[in-house]
mmCIF file of C-alpha atoms in Angstrom:
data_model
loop_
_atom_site.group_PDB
_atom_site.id
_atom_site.type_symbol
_atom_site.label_atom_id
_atom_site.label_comp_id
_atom_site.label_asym_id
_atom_site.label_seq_id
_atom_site.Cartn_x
_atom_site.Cartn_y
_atom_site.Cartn_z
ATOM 1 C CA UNK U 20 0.000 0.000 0.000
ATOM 2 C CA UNK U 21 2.793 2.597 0.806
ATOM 3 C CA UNK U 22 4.533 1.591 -2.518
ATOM 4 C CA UNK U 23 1.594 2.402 -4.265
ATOM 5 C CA UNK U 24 0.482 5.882 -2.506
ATOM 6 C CA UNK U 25 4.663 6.452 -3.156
ATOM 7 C CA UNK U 26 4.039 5.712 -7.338
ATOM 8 C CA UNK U 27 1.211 8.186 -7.310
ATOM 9 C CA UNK U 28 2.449 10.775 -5.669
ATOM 10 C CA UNK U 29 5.567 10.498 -7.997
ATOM 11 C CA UNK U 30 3.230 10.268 -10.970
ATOM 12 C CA UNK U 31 1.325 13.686 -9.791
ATOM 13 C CA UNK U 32 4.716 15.419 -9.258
ATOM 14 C CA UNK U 33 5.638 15.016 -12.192
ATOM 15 C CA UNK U 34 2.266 15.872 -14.129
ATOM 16 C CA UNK U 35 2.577 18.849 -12.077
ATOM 17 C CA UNK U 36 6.409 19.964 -12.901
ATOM 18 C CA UNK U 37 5.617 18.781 -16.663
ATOM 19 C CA UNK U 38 2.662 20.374 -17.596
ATOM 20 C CA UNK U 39 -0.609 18.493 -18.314
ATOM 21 C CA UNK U 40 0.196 16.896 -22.026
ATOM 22 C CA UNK U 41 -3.555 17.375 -23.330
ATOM 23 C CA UNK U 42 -2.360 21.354 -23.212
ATOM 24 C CA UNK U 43 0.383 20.608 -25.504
ATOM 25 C CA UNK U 44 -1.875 19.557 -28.551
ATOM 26 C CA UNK U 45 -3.564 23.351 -27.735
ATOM 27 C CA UNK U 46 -0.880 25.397 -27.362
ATOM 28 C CA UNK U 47 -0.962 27.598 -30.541
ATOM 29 C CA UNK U 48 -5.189 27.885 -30.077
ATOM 30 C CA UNK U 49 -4.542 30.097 -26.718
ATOM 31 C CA UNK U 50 -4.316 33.268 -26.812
ATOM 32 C CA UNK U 51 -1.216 35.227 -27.477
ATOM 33 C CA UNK U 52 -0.073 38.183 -25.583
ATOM 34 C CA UNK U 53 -0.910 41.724 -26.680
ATOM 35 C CA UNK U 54 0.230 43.350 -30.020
ATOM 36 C CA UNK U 55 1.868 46.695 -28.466
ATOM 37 C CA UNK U 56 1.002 49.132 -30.756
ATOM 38 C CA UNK U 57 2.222 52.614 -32.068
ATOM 39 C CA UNK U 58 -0.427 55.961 -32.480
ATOM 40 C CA UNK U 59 -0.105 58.731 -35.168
ATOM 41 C CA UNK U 60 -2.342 61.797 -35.307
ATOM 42 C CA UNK U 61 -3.785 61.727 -38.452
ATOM 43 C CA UNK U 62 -5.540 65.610 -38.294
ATOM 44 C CA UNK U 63 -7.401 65.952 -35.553
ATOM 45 C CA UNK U 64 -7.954 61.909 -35.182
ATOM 46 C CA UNK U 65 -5.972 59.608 -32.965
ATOM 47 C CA UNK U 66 -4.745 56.636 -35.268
ATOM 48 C CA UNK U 67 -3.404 53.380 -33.678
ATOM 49 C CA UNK U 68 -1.718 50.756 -36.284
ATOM 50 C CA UNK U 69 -2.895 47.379 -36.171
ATOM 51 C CA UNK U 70 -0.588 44.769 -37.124
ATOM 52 C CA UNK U 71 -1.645 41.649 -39.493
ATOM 53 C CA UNK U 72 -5.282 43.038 -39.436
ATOM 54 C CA UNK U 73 -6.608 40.551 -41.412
ATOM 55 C CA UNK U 74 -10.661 40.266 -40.602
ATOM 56 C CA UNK U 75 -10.105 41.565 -36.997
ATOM 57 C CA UNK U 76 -13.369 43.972 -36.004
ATOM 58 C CA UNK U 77 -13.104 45.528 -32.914
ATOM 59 C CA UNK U 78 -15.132 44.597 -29.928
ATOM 60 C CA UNK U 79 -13.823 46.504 -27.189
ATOM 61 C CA UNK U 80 -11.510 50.015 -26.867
ATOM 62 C CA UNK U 81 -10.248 51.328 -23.268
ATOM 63 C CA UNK U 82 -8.782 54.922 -23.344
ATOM 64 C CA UNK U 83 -6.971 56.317 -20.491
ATOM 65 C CA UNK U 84 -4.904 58.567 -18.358
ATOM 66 C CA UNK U 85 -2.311 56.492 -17.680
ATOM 67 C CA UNK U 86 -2.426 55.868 -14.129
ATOM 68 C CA UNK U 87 -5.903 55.944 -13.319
ATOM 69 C CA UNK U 88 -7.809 53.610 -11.212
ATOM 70 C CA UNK U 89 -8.874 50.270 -12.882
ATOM 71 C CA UNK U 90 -12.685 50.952 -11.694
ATOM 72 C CA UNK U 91 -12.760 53.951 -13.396
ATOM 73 C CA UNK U 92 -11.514 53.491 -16.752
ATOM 74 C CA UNK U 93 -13.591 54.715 -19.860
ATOM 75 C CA UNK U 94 -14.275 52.238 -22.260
ATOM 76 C CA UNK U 95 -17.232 51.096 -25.159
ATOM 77 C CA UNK U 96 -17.990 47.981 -26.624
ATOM 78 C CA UNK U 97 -20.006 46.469 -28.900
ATOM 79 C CA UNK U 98 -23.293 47.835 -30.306
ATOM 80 C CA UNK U 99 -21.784 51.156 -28.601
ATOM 81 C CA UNK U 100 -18.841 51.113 -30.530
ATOM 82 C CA UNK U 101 -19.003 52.966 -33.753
ATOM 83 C CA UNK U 102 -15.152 52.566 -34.871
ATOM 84 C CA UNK U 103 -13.933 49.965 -37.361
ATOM 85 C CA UNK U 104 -10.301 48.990 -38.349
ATOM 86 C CA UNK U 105 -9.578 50.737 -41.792
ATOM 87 C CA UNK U 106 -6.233 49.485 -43.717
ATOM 88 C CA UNK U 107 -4.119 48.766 -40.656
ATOM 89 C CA UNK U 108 -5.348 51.813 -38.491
ATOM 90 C CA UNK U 109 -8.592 52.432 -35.818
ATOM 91 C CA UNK U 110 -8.829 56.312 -36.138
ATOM 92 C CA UNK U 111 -10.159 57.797 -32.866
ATOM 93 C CA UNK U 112 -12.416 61.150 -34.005
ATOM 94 C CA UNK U 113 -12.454 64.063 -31.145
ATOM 95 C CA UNK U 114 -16.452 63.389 -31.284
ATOM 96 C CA UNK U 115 -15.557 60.021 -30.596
ATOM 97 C CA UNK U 116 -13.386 60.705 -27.366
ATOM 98 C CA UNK U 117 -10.945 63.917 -26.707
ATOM 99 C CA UNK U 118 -7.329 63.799 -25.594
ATOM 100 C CA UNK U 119 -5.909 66.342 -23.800
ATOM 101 C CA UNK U 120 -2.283 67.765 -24.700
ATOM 102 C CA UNK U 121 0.504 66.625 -22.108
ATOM 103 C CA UNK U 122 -1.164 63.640 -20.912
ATOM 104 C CA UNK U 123 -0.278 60.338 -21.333
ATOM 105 C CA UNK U 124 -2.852 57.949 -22.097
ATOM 106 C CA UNK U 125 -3.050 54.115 -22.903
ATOM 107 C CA UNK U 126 -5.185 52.472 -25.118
ATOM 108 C CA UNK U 127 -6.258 48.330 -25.396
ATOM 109 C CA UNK U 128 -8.365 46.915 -27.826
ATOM 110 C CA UNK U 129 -9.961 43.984 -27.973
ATOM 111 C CA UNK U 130 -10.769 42.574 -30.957
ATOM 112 C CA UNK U 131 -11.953 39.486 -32.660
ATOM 113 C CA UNK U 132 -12.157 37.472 -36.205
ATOM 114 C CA UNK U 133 -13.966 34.894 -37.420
ATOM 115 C CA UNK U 134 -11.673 33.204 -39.718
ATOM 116 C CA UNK U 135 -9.049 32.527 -36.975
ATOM 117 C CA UNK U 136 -11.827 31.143 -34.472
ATOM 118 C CA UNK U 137 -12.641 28.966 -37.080
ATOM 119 C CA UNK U 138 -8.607 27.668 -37.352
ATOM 120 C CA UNK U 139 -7.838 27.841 -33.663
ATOM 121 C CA UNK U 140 -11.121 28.266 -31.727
ATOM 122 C CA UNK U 141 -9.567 31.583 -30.136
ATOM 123 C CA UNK U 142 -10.535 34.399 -32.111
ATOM 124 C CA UNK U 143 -9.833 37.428 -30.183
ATOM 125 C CA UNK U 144 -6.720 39.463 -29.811
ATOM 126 C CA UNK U 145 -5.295 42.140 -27.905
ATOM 127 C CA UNK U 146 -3.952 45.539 -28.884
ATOM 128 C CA UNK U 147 -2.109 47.900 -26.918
ATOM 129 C CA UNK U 148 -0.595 51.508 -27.196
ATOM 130 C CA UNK U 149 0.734 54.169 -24.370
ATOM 131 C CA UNK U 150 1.073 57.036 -26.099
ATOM 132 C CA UNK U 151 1.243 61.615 -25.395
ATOM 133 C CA UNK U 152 0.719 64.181 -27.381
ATOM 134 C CA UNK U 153 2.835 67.033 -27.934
ATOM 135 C CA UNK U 154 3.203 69.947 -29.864
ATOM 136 C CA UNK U 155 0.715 68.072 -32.894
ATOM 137 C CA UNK U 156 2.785 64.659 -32.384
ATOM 138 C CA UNK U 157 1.497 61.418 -30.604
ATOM 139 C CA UNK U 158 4.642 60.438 -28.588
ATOM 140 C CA UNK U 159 5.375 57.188 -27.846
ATOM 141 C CA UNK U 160 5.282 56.197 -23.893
ATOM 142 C CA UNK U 161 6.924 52.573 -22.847
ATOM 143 C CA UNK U 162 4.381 50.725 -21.047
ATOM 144 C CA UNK U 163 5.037 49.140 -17.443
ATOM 145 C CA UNK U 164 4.415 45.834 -17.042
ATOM 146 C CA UNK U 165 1.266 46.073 -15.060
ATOM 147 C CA UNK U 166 -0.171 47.725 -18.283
ATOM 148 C CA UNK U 167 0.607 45.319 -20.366
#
């Protein structure tokens, strides 16, 4: 009987150190970490680049003052959301939401496409972008961590 509670035991440490091997046949379906993103002030809109854009829509945006409380954090989603990607770029209209000069602010998107759920089941994606403006120029801000 001890020789046999001994086995499992081994057998669970080592499932546990290892990794469960039905995860390894999923690995590429989970999702990946977030695309960190640059912005460019196209006019008076607020442009973040999108890479691979594929059939991405977007389901979700976040804007805000970097720093601010979690709980308070402005964001819209779908049917709210009235902003589409358009040839690598989601353009962010002053009607839409207005930045203030010399603040930084960070953006996330959520976003999702069919065709990949379809390959992977894992359709959504993440991207990110901390960014300031300046003198007519979106400045790029390096995100912490805990932004990421």
């Amino acid at each position: 009987m001890k020789m046999i509670i001994q086995l499992t035991t081994v057998l669970l440490a080592t499932l546990m150190l290892t990794g469960c091997p039905v995860m390894d046949r999923d690995l590429d379906k989970r999702y990946a970490p977030p695309d960190i993103s640059i912005i460019t002030l196209t006019g008076d809109d607020v442009c973040m680049a999108v890479p691979y854009p594929s059939d991405y829509q977007l389901r979700m945006i976040s804007i805000n003052p970097r720093g601010t409380d979690p709980k308070t954090w402005w964001y819209k989603a779908e049917p709210d959301l009235k902003l589409t990607i358009n040839q690598g770029q989601i353009c962010i209209p002053p009607s839409f939401y207005t930045f203030e000069p010399h603040q930084q602010y960070v953006i996330r998107t959520v976003m999702w496409s069919d065709k990949k759920y379809q390959q992977t089941q894992y359709g959504g994606r993440a991207v990110i972008a901390a960014f300031e403006i300046e003198d007519g120029h979106a400045w790029r801000v390096i995100l912490e961590e805990r932004e990421q």
